[in-house]
Short mmCIF file of C-alpha atoms in Angstrom, two decimals:
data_model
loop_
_atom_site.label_atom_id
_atom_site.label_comp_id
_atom_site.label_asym_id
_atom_site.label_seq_id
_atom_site.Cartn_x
_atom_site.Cartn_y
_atom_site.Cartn_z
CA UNK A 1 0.00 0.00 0.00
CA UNK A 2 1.57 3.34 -1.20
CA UNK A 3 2.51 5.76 1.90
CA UNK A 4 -0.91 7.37 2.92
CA UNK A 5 1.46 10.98 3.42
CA UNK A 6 2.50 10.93 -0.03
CA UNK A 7 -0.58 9.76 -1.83
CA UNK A 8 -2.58 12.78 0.71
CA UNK A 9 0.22 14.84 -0.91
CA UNK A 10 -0.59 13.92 -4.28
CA UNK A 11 -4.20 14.27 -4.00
CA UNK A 12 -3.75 17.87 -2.09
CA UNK A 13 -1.45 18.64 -5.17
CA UNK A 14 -3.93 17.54 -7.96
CA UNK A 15 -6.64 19.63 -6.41
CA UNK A 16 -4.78 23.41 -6.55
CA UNK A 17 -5.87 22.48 -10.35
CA UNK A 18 -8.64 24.58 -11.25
CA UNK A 19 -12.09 22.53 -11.63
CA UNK A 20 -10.54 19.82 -9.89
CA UNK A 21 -12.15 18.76 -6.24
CA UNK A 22 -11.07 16.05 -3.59
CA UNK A 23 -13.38 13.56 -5.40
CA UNK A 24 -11.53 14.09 -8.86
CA UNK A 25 -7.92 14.56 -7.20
CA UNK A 26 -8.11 10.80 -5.57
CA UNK A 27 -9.73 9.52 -9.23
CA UNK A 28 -6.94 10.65 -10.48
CA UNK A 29 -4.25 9.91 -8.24
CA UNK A 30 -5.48 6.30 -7.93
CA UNK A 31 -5.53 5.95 -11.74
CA UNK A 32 -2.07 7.02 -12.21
CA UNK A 33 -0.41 4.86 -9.56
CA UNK A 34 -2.62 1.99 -9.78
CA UNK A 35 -2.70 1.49 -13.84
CA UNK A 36 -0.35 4.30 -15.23
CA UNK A 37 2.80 4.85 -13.68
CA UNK A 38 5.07 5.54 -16.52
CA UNK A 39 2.50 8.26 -17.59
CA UNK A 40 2.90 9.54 -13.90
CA UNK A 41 6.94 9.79 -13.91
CA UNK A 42 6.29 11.36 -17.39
CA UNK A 43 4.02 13.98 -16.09
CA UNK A 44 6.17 14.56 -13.04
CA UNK A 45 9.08 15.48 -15.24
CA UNK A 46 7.03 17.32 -17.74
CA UNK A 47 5.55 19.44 -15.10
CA UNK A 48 9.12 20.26 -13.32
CA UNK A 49 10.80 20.84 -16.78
CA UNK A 50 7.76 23.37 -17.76
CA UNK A 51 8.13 25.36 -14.51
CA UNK A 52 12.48 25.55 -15.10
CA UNK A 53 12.20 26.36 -19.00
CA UNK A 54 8.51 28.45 -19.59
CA UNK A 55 9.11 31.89 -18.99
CA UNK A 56 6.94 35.26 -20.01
CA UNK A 57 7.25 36.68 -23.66
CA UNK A 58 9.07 39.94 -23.30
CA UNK A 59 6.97 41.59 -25.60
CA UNK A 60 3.35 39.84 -25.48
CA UNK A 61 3.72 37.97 -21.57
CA UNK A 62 2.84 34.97 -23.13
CA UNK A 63 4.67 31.76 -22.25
CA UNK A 64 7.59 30.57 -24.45
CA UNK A 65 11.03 29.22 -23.72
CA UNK A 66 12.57 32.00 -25.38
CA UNK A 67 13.18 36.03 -24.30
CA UNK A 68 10.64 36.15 -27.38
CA UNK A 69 7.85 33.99 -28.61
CA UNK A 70 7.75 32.89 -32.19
CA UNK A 71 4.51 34.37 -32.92
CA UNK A 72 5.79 37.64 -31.93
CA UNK A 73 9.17 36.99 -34.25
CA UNK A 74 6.84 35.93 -37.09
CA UNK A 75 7.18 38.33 -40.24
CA UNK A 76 4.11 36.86 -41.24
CA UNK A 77 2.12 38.58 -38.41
CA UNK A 78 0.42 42.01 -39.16
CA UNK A 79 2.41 44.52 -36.43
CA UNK A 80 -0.13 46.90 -36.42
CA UNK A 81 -2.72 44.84 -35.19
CA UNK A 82 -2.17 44.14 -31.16
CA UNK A 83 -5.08 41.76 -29.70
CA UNK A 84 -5.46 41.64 -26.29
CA UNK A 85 -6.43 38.52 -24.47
CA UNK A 86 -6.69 37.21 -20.66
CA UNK A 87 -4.65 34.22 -20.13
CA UNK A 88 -2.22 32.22 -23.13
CA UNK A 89 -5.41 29.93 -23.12
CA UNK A 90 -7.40 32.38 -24.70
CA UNK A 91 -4.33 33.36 -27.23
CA UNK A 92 -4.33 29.85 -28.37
CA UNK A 93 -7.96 29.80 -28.97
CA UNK A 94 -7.99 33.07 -31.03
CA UNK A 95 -5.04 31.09 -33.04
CA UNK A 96 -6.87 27.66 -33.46
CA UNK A 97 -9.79 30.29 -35.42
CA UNK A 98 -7.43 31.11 -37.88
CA UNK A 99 -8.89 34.22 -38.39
CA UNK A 100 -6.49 36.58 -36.64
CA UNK A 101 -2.81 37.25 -38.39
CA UNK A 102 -2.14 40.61 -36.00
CA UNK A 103 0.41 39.76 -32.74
CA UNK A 104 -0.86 39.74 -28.77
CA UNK A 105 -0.53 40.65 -25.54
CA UNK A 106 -1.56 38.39 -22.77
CA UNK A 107 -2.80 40.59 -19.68
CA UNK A 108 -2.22 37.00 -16.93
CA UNK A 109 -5.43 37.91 -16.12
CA UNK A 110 -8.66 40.64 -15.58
CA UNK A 111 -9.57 43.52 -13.41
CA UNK A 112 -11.13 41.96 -9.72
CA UNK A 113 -11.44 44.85 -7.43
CA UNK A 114 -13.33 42.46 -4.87
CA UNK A 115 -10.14 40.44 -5.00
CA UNK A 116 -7.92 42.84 -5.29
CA UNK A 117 -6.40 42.49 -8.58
CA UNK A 118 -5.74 45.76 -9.74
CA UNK A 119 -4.61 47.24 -13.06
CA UNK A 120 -0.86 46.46 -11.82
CA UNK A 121 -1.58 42.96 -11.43
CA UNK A 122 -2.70 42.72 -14.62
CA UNK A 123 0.28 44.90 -17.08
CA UNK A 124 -1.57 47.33 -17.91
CA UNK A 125 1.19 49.13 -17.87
CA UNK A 126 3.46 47.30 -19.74
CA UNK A 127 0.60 47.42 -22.15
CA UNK A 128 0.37 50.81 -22.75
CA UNK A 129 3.92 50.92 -23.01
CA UNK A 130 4.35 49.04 -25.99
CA UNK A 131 1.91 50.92 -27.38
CA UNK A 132 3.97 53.82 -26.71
CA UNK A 133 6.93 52.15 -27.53
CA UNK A 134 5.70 50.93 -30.73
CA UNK A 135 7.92 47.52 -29.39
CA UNK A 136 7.53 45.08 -32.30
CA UNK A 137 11.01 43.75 -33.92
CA UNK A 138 11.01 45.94 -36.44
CA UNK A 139 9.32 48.71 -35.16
CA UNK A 140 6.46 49.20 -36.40
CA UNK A 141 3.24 51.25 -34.52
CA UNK A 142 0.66 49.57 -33.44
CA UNK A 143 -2.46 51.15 -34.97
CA UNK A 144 -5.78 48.63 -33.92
CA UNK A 145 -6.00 47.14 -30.40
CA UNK A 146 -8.71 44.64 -30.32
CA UNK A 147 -9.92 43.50 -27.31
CA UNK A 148 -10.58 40.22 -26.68
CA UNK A 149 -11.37 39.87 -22.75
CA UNK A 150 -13.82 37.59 -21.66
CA UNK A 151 -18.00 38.92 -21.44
CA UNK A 152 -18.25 38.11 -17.97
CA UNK A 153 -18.25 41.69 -15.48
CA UNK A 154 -14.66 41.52 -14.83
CA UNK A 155 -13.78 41.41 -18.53
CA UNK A 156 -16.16 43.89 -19.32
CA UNK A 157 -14.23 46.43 -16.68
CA UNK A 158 -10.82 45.22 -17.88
CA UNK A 159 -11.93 45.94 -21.57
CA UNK A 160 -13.57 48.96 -20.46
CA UNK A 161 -10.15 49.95 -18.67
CA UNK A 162 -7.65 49.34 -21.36
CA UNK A 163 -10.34 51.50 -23.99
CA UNK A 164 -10.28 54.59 -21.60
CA UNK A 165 -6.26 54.22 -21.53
CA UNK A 166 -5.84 53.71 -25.18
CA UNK A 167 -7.99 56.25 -26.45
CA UNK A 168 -6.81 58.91 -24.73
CA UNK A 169 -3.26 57.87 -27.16
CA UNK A 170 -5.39 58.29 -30.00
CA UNK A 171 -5.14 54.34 -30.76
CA UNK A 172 -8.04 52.62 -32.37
CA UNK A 173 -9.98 50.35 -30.27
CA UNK A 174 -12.44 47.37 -30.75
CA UNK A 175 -13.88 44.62 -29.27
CA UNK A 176 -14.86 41.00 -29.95
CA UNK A 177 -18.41 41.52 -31.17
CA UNK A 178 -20.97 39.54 -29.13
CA UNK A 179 -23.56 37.30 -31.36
CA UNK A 180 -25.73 33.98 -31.58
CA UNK A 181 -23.34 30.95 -31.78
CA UNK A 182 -22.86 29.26 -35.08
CA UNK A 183 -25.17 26.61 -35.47
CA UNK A 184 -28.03 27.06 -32.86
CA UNK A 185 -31.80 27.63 -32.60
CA UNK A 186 -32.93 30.87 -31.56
CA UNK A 187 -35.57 29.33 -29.00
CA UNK A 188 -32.38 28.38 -26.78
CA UNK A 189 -30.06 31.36 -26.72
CA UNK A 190 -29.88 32.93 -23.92
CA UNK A 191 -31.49 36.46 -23.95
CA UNK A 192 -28.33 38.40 -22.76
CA UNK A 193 -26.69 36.77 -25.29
CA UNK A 194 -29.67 37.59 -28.33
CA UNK A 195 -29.28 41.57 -27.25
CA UNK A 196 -26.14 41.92 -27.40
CA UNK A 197 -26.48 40.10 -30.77
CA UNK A 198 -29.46 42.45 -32.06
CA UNK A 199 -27.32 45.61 -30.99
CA UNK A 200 -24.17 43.95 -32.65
CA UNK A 201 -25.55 43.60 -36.07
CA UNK A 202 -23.85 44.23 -39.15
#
């Protein structure tokens, strides 16, 4: 029977992941020491080579293993355009669209006054300053800052935030427009959602 202080320490590790309760921690621990452990030494040395090697983008803040990602090194990408996103999650989904060919900047997270994450928590500043800065490899100014925060009421204030900022520097600002998803009935939208859709339209 494995040491009950290390498998407690195991399932008290699994559960600082986010969604992830005591119920769902054990599941898991169980699963990799009872049927998996080669998958468990692999994820042990995956996890501790991430947290040694990932670092922050020095331009966009999002995570890379070099002083600069490759999307922000990309000639492909359009310089002017600077999208503005809350985690690298949400960067990656924007990419998997294929829609967007502009470069990023990852904010680590949103506006919480109730938790006290304020706009220094979040680089605002750092933010603003490449705008400023105009700090793309080659220089070029960033014209269009879309921003692509999440519709929930911090987002909202974080958007809000980073529009006040940005047009006060005479930058152009947008925002994700807010519609019916692709492929559903009308009947089952939520409300909110059909508004914002009906004041949205193009």
């Amino acid at each position: 029977m494995a040491d009950q202080g290390s498998l407690e320490l195991l399932v008290q590790s699994l559960r600082r992941l986010p969604g992830v309760g005591v119920r769902s921690a054990q599941r898991i621990a169980y699963h990799l020491l009872q049927h998996d452990r080669p998958g468990a030494q692999q994820l042990a040395r995956a996890l501790e080579q991430a947290v040694v090697s990932v670092r922050h983008c020095a331009l966009c803040h999002t995570f890379t293993e070099q002083e600069i990602c490759p999307t922000c090194l990309d000639p492909r990408r359009d310089r002017s355009q600077l999208c503005v996103v809350e985690t690298p999650a949400d960067q990656a989904a924007m990419e998997r669209t294929g829609a967007y060919k502009g470069l990023y900047f990852v904010l680590m997270g949103r506006l919480s006054p109730l938790d006290g994450v304020g706009p220094q928590d979040i680089g605002l500043q750092q933010l603003l300053d490449r705008v400023d800065a105009a700090q793309t490899p080659d220089n070029i100014p960033v014209r269009e800052v879309i921003l692509a925060t999440g519709f929930t009421a911090e987002g909202e204030t974080t958007a809000h935030v980073i529009s006040q900022a940005l047009k006060a520097r005479g930058i152009q600002v947008t925002r994700l427009a807010r519609g019916v998803p692709v492929g559903s009935e009308l009947e089952y939208v939520d409300l909110g959602t059909i508004a914002h859709a009906l004041v949205d339209r193009r």
